[in-house]
Short mmCIF file of C-alpha atoms in Angstrom, two decimals:
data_model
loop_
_atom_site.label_atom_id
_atom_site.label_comp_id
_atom_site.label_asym_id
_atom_site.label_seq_id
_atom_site.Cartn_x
_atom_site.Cartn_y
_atom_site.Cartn_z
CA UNK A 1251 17.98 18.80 -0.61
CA UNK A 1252 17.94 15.90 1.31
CA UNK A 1253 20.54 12.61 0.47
CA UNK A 1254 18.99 9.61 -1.13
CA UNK A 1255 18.47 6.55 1.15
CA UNK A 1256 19.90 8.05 4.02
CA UNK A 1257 19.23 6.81 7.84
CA UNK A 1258 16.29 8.97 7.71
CA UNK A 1259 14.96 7.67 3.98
CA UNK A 1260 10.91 8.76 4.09
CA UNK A 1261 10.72 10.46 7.25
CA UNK A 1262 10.21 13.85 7.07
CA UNK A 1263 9.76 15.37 10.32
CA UNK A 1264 12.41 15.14 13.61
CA UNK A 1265 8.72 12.87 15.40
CA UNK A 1266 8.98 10.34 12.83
CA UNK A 1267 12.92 10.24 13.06
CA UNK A 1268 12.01 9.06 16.55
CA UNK A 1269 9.49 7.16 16.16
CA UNK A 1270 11.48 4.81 13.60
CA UNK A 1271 15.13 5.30 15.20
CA UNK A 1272 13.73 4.81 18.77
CA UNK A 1273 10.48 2.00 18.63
CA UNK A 1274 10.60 0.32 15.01
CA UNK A 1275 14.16 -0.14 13.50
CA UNK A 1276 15.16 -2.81 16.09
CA UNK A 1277 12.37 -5.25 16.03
CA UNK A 1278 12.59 -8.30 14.53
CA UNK A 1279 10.36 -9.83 11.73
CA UNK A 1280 7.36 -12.30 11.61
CA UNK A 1281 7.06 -12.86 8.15
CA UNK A 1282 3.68 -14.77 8.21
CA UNK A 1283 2.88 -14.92 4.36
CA UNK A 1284 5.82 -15.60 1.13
CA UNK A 1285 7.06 -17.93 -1.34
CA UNK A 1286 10.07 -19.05 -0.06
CA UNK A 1287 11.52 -21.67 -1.13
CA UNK A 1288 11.26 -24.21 1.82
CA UNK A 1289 14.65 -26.38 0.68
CA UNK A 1290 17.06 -23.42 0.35
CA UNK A 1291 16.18 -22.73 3.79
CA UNK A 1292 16.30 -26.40 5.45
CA UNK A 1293 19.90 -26.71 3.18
CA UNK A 1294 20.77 -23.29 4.16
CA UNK A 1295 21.95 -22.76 0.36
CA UNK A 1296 24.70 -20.59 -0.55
CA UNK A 1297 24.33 -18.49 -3.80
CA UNK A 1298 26.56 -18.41 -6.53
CA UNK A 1299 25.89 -14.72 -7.33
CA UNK A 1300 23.40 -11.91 -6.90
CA UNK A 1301 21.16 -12.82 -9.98
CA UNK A 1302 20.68 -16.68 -8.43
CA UNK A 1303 19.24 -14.84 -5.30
CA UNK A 1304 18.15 -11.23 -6.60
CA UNK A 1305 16.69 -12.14 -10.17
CA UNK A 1306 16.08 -15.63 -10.88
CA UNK A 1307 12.11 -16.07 -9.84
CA UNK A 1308 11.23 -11.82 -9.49
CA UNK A 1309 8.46 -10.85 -11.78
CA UNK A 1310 8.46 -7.67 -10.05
CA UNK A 1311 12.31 -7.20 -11.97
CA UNK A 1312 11.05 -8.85 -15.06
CA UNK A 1313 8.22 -6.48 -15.70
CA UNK A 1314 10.39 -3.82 -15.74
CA UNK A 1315 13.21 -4.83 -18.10
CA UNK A 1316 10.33 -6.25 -20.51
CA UNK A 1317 9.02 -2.40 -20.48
CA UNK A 1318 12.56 -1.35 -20.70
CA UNK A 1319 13.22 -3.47 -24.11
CA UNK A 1320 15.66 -6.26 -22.75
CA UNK A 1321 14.83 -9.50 -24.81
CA UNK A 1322 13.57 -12.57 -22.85
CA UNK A 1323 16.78 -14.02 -23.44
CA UNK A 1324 17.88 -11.81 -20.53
CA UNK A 1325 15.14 -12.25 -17.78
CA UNK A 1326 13.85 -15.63 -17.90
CA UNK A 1327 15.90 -17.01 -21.21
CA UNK A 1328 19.38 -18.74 -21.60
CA UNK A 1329 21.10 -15.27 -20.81
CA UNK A 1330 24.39 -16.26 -18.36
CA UNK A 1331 23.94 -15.07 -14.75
CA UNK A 1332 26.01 -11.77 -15.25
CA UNK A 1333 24.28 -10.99 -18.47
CA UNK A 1334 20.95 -10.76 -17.08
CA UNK A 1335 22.22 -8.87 -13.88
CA UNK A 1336 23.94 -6.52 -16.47
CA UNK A 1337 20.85 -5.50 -17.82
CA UNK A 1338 18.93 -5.58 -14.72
CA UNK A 1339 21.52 -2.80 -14.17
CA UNK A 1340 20.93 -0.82 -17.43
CA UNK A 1341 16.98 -0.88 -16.71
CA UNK A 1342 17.03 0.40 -12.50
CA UNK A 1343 18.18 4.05 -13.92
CA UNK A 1344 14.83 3.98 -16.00
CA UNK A 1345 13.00 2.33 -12.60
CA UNK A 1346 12.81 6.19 -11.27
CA UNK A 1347 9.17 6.39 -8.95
CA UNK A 1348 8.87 3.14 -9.74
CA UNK A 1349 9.46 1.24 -6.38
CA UNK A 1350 12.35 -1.03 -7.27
CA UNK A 1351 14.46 1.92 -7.58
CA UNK A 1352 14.09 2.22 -3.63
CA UNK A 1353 13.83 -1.61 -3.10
CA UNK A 1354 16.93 -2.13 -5.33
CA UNK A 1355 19.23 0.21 -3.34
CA UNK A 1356 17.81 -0.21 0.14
CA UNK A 1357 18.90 -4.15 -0.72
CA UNK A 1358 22.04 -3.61 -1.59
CA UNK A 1359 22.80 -1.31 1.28
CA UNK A 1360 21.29 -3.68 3.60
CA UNK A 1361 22.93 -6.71 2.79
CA UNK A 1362 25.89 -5.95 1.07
CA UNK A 1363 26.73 -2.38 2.37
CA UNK A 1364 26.60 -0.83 -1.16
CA UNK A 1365 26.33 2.63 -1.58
CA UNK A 1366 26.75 2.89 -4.94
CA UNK A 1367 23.73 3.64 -7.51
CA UNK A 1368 23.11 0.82 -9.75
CA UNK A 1369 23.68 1.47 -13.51
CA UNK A 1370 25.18 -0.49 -16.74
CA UNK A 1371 28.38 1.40 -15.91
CA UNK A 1372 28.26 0.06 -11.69
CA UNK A 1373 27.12 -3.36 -12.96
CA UNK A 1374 30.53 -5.64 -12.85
CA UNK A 1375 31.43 -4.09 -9.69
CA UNK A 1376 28.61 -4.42 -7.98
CA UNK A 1377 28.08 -7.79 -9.64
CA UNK A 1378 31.84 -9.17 -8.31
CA UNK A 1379 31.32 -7.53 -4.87
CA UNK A 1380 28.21 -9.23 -4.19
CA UNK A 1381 29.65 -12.52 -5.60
CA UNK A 1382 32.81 -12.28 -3.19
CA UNK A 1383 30.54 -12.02 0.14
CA UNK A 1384 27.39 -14.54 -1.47
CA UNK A 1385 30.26 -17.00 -1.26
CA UNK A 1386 31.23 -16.53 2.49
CA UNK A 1387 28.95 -18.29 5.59
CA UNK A 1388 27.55 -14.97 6.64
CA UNK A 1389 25.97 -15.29 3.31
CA UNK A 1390 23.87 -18.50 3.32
CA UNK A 1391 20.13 -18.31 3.36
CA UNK A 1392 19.95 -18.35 6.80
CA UNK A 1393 22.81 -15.76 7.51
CA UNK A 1394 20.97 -12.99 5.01
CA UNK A 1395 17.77 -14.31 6.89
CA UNK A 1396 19.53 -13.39 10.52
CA UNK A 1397 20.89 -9.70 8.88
CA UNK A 1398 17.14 -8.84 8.93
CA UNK A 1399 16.54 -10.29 11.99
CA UNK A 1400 13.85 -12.69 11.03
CA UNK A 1401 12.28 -14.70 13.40
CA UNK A 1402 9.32 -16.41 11.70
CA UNK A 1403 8.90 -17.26 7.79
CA UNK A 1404 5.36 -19.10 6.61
CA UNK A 1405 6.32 -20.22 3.51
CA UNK A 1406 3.52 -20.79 1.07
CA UNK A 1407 2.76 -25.02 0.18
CA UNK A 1408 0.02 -27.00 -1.35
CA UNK A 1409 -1.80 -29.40 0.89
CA UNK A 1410 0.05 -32.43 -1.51
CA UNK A 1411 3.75 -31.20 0.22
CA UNK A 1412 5.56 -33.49 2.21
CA UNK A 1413 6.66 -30.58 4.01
CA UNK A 1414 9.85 -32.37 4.81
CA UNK A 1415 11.98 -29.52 4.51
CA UNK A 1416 9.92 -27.94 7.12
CA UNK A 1417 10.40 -30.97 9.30
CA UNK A 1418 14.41 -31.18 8.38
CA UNK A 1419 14.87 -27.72 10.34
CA UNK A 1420 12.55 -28.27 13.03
CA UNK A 1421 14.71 -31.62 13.98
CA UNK A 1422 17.95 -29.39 13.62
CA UNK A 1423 16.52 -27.31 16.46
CA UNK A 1424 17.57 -23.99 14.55
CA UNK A 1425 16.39 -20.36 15.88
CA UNK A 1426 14.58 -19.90 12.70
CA UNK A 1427 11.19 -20.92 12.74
CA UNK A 1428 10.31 -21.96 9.32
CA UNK A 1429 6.26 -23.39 9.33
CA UNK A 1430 4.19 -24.25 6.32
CA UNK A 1431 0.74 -22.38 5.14
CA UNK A 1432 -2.24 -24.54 3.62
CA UNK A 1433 -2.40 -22.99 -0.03
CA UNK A 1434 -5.19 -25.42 -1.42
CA UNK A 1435 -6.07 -23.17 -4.78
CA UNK A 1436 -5.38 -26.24 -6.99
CA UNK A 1437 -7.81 -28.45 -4.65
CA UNK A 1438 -10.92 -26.22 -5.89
CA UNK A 1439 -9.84 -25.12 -8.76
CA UNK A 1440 -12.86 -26.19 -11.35
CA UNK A 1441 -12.10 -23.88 -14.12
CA UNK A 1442 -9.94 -27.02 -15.23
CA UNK A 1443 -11.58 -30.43 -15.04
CA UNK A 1444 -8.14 -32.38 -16.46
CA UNK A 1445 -6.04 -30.23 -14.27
CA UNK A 1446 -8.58 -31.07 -11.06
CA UNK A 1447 -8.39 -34.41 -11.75
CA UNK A 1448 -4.84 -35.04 -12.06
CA UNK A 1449 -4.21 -33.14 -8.80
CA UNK A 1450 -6.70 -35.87 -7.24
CA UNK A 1451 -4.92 -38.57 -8.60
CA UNK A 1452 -1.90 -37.63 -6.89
CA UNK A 1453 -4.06 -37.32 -3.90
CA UNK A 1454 -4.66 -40.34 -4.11
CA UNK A 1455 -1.32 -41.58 -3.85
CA UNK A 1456 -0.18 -38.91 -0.84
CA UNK A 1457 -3.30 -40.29 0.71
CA UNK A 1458 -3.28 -44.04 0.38
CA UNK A 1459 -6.53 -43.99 -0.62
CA UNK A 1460 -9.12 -44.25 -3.53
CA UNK A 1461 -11.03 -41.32 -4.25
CA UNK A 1462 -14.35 -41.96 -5.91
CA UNK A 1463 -16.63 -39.82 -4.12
CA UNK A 1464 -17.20 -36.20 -2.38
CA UNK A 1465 -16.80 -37.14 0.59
CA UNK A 1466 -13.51 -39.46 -0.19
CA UNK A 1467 -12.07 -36.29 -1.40
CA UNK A 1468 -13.10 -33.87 1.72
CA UNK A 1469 -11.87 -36.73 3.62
CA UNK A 1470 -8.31 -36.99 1.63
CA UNK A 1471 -8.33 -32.78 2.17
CA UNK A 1472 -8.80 -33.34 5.54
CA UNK A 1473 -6.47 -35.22 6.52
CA UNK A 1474 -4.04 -33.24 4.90
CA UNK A 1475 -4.67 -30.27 6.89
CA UNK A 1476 -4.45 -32.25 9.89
CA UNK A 1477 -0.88 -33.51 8.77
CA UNK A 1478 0.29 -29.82 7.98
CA UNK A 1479 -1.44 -28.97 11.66
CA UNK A 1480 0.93 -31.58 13.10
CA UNK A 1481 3.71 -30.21 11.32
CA UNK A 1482 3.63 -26.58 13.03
CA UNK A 1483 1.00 -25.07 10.63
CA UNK A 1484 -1.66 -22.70 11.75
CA UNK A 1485 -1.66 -20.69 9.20
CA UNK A 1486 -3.55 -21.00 5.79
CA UNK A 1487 -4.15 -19.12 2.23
CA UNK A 1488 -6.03 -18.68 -0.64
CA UNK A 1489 -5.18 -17.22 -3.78
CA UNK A 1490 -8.26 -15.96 -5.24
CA UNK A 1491 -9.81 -13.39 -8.17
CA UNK A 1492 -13.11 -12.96 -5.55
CA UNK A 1493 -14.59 -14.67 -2.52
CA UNK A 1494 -17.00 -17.66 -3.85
CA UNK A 1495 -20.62 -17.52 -2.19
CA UNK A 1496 -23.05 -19.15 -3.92
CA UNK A 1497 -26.21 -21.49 -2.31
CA UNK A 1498 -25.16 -25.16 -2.44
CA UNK A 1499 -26.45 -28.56 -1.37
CA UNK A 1500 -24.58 -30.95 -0.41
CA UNK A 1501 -26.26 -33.39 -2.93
CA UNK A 1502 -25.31 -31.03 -5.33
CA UNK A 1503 -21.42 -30.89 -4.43
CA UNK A 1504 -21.26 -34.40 -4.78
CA UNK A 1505 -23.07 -34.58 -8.10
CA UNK A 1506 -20.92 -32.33 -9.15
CA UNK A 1507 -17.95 -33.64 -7.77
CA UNK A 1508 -19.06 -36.94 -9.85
CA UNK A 1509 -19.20 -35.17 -12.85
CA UNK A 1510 -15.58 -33.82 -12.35
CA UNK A 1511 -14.32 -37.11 -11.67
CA UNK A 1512 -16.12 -38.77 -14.65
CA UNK A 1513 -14.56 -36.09 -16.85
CA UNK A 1514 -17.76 -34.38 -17.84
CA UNK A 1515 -18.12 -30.59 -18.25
CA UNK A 1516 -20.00 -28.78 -15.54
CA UNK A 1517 -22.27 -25.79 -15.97
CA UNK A 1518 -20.53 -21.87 -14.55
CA UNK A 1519 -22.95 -22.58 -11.87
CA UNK A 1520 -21.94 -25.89 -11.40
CA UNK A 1521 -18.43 -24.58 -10.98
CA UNK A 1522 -18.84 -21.55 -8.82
CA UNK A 1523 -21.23 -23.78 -6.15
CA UNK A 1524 -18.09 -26.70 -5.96
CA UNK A 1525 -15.46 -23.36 -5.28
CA UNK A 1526 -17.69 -22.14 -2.90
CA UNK A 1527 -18.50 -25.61 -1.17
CA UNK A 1528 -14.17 -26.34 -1.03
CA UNK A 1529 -13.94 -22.71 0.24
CA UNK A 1530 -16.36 -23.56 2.88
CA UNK A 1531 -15.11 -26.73 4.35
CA UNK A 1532 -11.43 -25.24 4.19
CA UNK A 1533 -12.59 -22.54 6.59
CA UNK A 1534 -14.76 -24.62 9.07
CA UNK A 1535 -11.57 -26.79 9.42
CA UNK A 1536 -9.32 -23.60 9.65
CA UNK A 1537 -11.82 -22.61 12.66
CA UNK A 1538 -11.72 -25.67 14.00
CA UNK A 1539 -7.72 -25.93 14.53
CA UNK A 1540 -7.87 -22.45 15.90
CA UNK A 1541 -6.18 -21.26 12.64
CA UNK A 1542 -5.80 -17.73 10.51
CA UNK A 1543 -7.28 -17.77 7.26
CA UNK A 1544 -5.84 -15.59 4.59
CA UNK A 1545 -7.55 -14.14 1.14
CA UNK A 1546 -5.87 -12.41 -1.64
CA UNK A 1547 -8.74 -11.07 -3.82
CA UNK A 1548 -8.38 -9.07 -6.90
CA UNK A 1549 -5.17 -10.09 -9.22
CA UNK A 1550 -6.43 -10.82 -12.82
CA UNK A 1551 -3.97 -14.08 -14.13
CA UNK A 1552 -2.04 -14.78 -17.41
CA UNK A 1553 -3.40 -12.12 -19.51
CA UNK A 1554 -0.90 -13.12 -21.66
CA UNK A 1555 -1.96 -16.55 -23.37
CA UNK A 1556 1.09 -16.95 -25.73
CA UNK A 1557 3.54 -15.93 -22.76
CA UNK A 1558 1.94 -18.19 -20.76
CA UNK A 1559 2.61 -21.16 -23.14
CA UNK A 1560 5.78 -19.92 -23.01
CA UNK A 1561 6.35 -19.52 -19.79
CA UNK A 1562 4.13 -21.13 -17.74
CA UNK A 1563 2.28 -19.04 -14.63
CA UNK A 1564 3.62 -16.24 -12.09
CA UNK A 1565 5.93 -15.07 -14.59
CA UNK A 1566 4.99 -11.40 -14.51
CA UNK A 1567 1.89 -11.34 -16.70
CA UNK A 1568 -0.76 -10.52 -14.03
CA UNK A 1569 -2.19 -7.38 -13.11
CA UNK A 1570 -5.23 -6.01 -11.44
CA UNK A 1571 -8.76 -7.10 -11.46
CA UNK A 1572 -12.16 -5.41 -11.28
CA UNK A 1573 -14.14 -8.24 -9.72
CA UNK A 1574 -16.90 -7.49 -7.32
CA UNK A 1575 -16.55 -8.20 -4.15
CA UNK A 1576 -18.22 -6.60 -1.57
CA UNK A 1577 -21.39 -9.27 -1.59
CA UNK A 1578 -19.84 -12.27 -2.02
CA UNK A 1579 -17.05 -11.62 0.95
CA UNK A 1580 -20.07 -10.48 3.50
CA UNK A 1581 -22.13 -13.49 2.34
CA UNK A 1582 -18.99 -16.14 2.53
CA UNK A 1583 -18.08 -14.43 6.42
CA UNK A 1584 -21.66 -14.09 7.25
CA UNK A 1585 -22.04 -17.60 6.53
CA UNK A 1586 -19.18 -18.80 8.84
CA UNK A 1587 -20.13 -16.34 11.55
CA UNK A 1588 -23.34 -17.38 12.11
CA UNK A 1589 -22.23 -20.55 12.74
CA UNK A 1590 -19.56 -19.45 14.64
CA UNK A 1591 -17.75 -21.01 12.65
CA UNK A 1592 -15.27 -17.88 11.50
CA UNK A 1593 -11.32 -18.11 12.32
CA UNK A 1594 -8.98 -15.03 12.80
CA UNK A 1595 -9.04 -13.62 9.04
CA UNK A 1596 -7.13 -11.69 7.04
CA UNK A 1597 -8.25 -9.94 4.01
CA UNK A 1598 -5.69 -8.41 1.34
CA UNK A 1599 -7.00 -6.22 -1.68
CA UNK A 1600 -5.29 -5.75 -4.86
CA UNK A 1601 -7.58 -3.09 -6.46
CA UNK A 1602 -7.73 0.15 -4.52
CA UNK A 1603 -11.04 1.59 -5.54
CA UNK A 1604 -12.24 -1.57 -3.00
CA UNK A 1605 -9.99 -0.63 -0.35
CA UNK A 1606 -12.59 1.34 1.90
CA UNK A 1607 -15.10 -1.74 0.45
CA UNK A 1608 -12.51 -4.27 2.78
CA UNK A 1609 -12.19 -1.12 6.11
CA UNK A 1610 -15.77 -1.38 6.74
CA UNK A 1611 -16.39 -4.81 5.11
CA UNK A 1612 -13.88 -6.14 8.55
CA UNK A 1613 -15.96 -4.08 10.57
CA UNK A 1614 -19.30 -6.27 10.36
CA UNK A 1615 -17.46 -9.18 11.61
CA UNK A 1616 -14.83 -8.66 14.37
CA UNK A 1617 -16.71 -9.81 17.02
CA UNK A 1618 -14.86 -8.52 20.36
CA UNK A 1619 -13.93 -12.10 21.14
CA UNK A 1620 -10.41 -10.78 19.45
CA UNK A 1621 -8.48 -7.81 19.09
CA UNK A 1622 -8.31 -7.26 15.22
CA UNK A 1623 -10.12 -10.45 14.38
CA UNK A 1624 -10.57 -9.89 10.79
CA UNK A 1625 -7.79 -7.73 9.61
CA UNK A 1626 -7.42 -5.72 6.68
CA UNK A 1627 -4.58 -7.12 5.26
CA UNK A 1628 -1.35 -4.65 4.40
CA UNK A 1629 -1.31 -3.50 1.14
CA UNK A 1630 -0.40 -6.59 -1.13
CA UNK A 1631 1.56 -6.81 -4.58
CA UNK A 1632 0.95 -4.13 -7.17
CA UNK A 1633 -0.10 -2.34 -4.06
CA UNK A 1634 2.92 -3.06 -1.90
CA UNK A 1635 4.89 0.60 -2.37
CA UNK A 1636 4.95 3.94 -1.04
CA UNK A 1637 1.75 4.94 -2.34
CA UNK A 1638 -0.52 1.86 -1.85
CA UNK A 1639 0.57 1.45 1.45
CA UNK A 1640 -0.27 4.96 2.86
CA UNK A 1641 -4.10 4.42 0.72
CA UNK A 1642 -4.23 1.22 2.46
CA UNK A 1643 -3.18 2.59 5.53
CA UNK A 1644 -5.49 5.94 5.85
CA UNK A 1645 -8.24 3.26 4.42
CA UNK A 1646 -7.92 1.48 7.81
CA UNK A 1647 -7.29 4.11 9.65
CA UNK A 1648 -10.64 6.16 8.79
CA UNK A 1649 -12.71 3.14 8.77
CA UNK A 1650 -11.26 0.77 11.51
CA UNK A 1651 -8.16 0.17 14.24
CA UNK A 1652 -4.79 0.64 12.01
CA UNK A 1653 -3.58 0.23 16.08
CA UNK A 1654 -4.60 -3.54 15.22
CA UNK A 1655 -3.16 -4.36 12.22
CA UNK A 1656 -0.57 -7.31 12.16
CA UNK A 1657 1.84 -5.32 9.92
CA UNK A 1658 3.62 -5.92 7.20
CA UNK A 1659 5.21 -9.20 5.14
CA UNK A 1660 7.22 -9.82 2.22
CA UNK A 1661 5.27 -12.05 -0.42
CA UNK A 1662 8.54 -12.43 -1.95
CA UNK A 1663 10.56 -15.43 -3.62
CA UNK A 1664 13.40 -14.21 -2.72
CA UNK A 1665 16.11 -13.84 0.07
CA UNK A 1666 16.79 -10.02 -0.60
CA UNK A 1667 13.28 -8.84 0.05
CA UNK A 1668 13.31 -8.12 3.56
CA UNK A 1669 13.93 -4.32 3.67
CA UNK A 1670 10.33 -4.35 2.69
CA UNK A 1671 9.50 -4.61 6.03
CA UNK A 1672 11.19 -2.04 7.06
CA UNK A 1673 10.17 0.15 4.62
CA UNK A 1674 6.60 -0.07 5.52
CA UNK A 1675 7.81 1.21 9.27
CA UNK A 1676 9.58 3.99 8.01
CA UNK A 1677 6.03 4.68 6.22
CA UNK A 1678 3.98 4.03 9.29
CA UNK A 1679 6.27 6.40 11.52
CA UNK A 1680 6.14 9.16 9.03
CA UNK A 1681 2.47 8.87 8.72
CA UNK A 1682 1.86 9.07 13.25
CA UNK A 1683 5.18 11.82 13.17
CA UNK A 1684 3.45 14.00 10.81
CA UNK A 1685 -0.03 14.03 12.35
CA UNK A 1686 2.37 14.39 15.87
CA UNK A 1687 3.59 17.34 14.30
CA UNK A 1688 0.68 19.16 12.98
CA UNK A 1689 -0.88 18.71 16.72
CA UNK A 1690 -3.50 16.42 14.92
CA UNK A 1691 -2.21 13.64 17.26
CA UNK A 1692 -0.89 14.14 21.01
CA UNK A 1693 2.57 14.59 21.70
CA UNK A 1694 2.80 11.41 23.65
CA UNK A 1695 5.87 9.80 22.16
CA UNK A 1696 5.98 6.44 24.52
CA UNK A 1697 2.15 5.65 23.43
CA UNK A 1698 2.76 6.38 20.02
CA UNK A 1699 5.69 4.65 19.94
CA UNK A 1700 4.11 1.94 21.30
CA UNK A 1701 1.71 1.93 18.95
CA UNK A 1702 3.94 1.64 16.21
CA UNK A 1703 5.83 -1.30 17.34
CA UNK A 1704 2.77 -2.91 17.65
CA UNK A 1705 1.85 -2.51 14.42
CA UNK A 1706 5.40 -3.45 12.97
CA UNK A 1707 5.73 -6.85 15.26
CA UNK A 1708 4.05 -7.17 18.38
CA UNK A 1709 0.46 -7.56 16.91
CA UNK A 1710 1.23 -10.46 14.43
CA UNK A 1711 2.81 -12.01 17.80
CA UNK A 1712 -0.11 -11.89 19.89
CA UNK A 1713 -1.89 -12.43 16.19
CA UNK A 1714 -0.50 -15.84 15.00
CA UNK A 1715 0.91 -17.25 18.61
CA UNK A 1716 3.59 -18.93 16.62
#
């Protein structure tokens, strides 16, 4: 029987020991997509405790212990630091095949050099040990950042951000490079006419200008991107259920647009032609710059309405959605393509029934002018484990270049997250060292191993130019 998270955790042939020992391990990390929080970073903030940096913010954790029976006081309530970490620690023994039993222990042997399995009976001394180092300078932000050998973080930031943090560490000249990514879900999102119009309001004010009209608000929008492009960003991302396609005028947007701003209620139609109008002019300026665009299609929000009172969003009551998307995407990139008009994109899938729907939908559209210029993105979210990421993987694979693909990334809030890159590597090299071993791929270790480090960092490199 092998030992649990040893130095050879998921690979299971001697070619895939190689492969990860000898090409992936030492490479560092471009971590082009997550929801860092851009201030802890600039201040380089130094945690009290493991819950501040390991709990506080992870929905991933909080689903769990809510299936697990731990009262809300506990995960997101008035619980004290240690009491929540306590029974974050009586729920990981139930967490078995779930992947925050790997993710849990592969943190704390990564950062803190524990060993130990996590229970209610290792909590306080776990808990104190991780307190005693969280409070040394190794420690900061930026130190856990530099035990994973980051390089690159895109943090995640509506097109309202002063992005001042970002521009605090740039000034400071540090090795990190910390850039922003052009989220602008709240800018189209119609489903909400009061929420729509406040965020224009405020527009209004990060603008300096009135907005009265269509194209006063494309203009405002505009000249936010072009802020956030002379503030390091070429990166930006949409949050989405499905890609929105629908036949538009521009007479229409702007009647439409008039209607928002007066208040009124518009028509589904109404709604889904203004998403897929703001989806439209967000990618013509994304080509424009030069840019990657990013899509994350498929999560179905806050199915939980009272929770959601409660709690407001991204609290852990999402899961995954059934939307159709195979038109719509091929419409929306046919659209952009044929006015050449389509940026480097990236496409990530949260329902796997649609994940040899996104290997050929890639296909139609990568053009030759770049190597993997629509990407299937790595598997994202519910998706993000052992098993998501080897469908995901073999998806590509079958169907496209997986030689291409610009790897792996954390989506995380939090500091502790980064072993997830390197537990997509160990995946990737067990994946080449089996077919190695079962003479299903040549013996050619130096190509191979070539491959794989392209796929674990060189290819977002050449991908993103950051």
């Amino acid at each position: 029987m092998k030992p649990f998270l040893d130095e050879n955790f998921l690979l299971q042939s001697k070619t895939a020991e190689k492969l990860y020992h000898h090409f992936a391990k030492s490479l560092p990390i471009i971590d082009y997509h997550n929801h860092l929080i851009p201030e802890q970073i600039a201040n380089n903030t130094q945690f009290a405790n493991i819950s501040q940096v390991w709990l506080a913010g992870d929905h991933y954790k909080w689903r769990a212990m809510r299936a697990n029976g731990v009262d809300e006081k506990y995960i997101t309530g008035v619980g004290s630091d240690y009491e929540k970490f306590e029974k974050w620690a009586e729920t990981v023994p139930y967490t078995l095949r779930n992947p925050l039993y790997h993710w849990t222990h592969l943190e704390l042997q990564r950062y803190f050099g524990i060993n130990d399995l996590l229970s209610g009976k290792t909590a306080r001394k776990i808990y104190d040990e991780c307190a005693a180092k969280l409070q040394t300078p190794e420690y900061s932000v930026r130190g856990l950042l530099a035990k994973m050998n980051v390089e690159v973080v895109c943090t995640t930031d509506d097109p309202l951000d002063s992005l001042n943090f970002h521009q605090q560490l740039a000034r400071e000249g540090a090795n990190l490079k910390m850039l922003p990514a052009f989220r602008p879900d709240k800018a189209m999102n119609s489903d909400d006419i009061e929420g729509l119009n406040e965020y224009i309001d405020k527009l209004e004010t990060v603008a300096d200008k009135s907005i009265s009209s269509l194209q006063d608000y494309i203009d405002a929008l505009k000249g936010r991107h072009d802020y956030f492009a002379a503030n390091g960003c070429s990166v930006s991302d949409h949050g989405l259920e499905q890609i929105y396609a629908e036949d538009y005028t521009e007479a229409e947007i702007a009647s439409i647009f008039d209607k928002i701003r007066g208040k009124q209620t518009i028509s589904y139609q109404e709604n889904l032609k203004f998403k897929s109008a703001m989806l439209v002019y967000f990618a013509e300026w994304d080509h424009e710059k030069g840019w990657v665009q990013q899509y994350h299609l498929g999560a179905l929000r806050n199915n939980n309405a009272r929770m959601l009172r409660q709690l407001g969003p991204d609290t852990g009551w999402d899961s995954i959605g059934d939307f159709s998307q195979a038109r719509m995407l091929s419409k929306f990139l046919n659209r952009l393509d044929n006015q050449d008009k389509l940026a480097k994109t990236i496409i990530y899938n949260l329902n796997p029934a649609d994940n040899e729907l996104i290997a050929t939908m890639i296909g139609n559209f990568n053009d030759g002018s770049v190597a993997g210029k629509v990407q299937f993105g790595s598997a994202w979210w519910f998706l993000d484990q052992k098993d998501g990421m080897i469908k995901q993987l073999n998806a590509l694979s079958n169907m496209g270049l997986l030689s291409r693909l610009v790897g792996m990334l954390t989506d995380s809030r939090s500091f502790l997250s980064f072993p997830r890159h390197e537990y997509f590597r160990r995946i990737v090299c067990n994946l080449f060292g089996e077919d190695m071993e079962n003479g299903e791929l040549p013996n050619d270790l130096e190509w191979v191993g070539k491959i794989v480090q392209d796929i674990s960092y060189f290819n977002a490199k050449n991908y993103f130019k950051f």
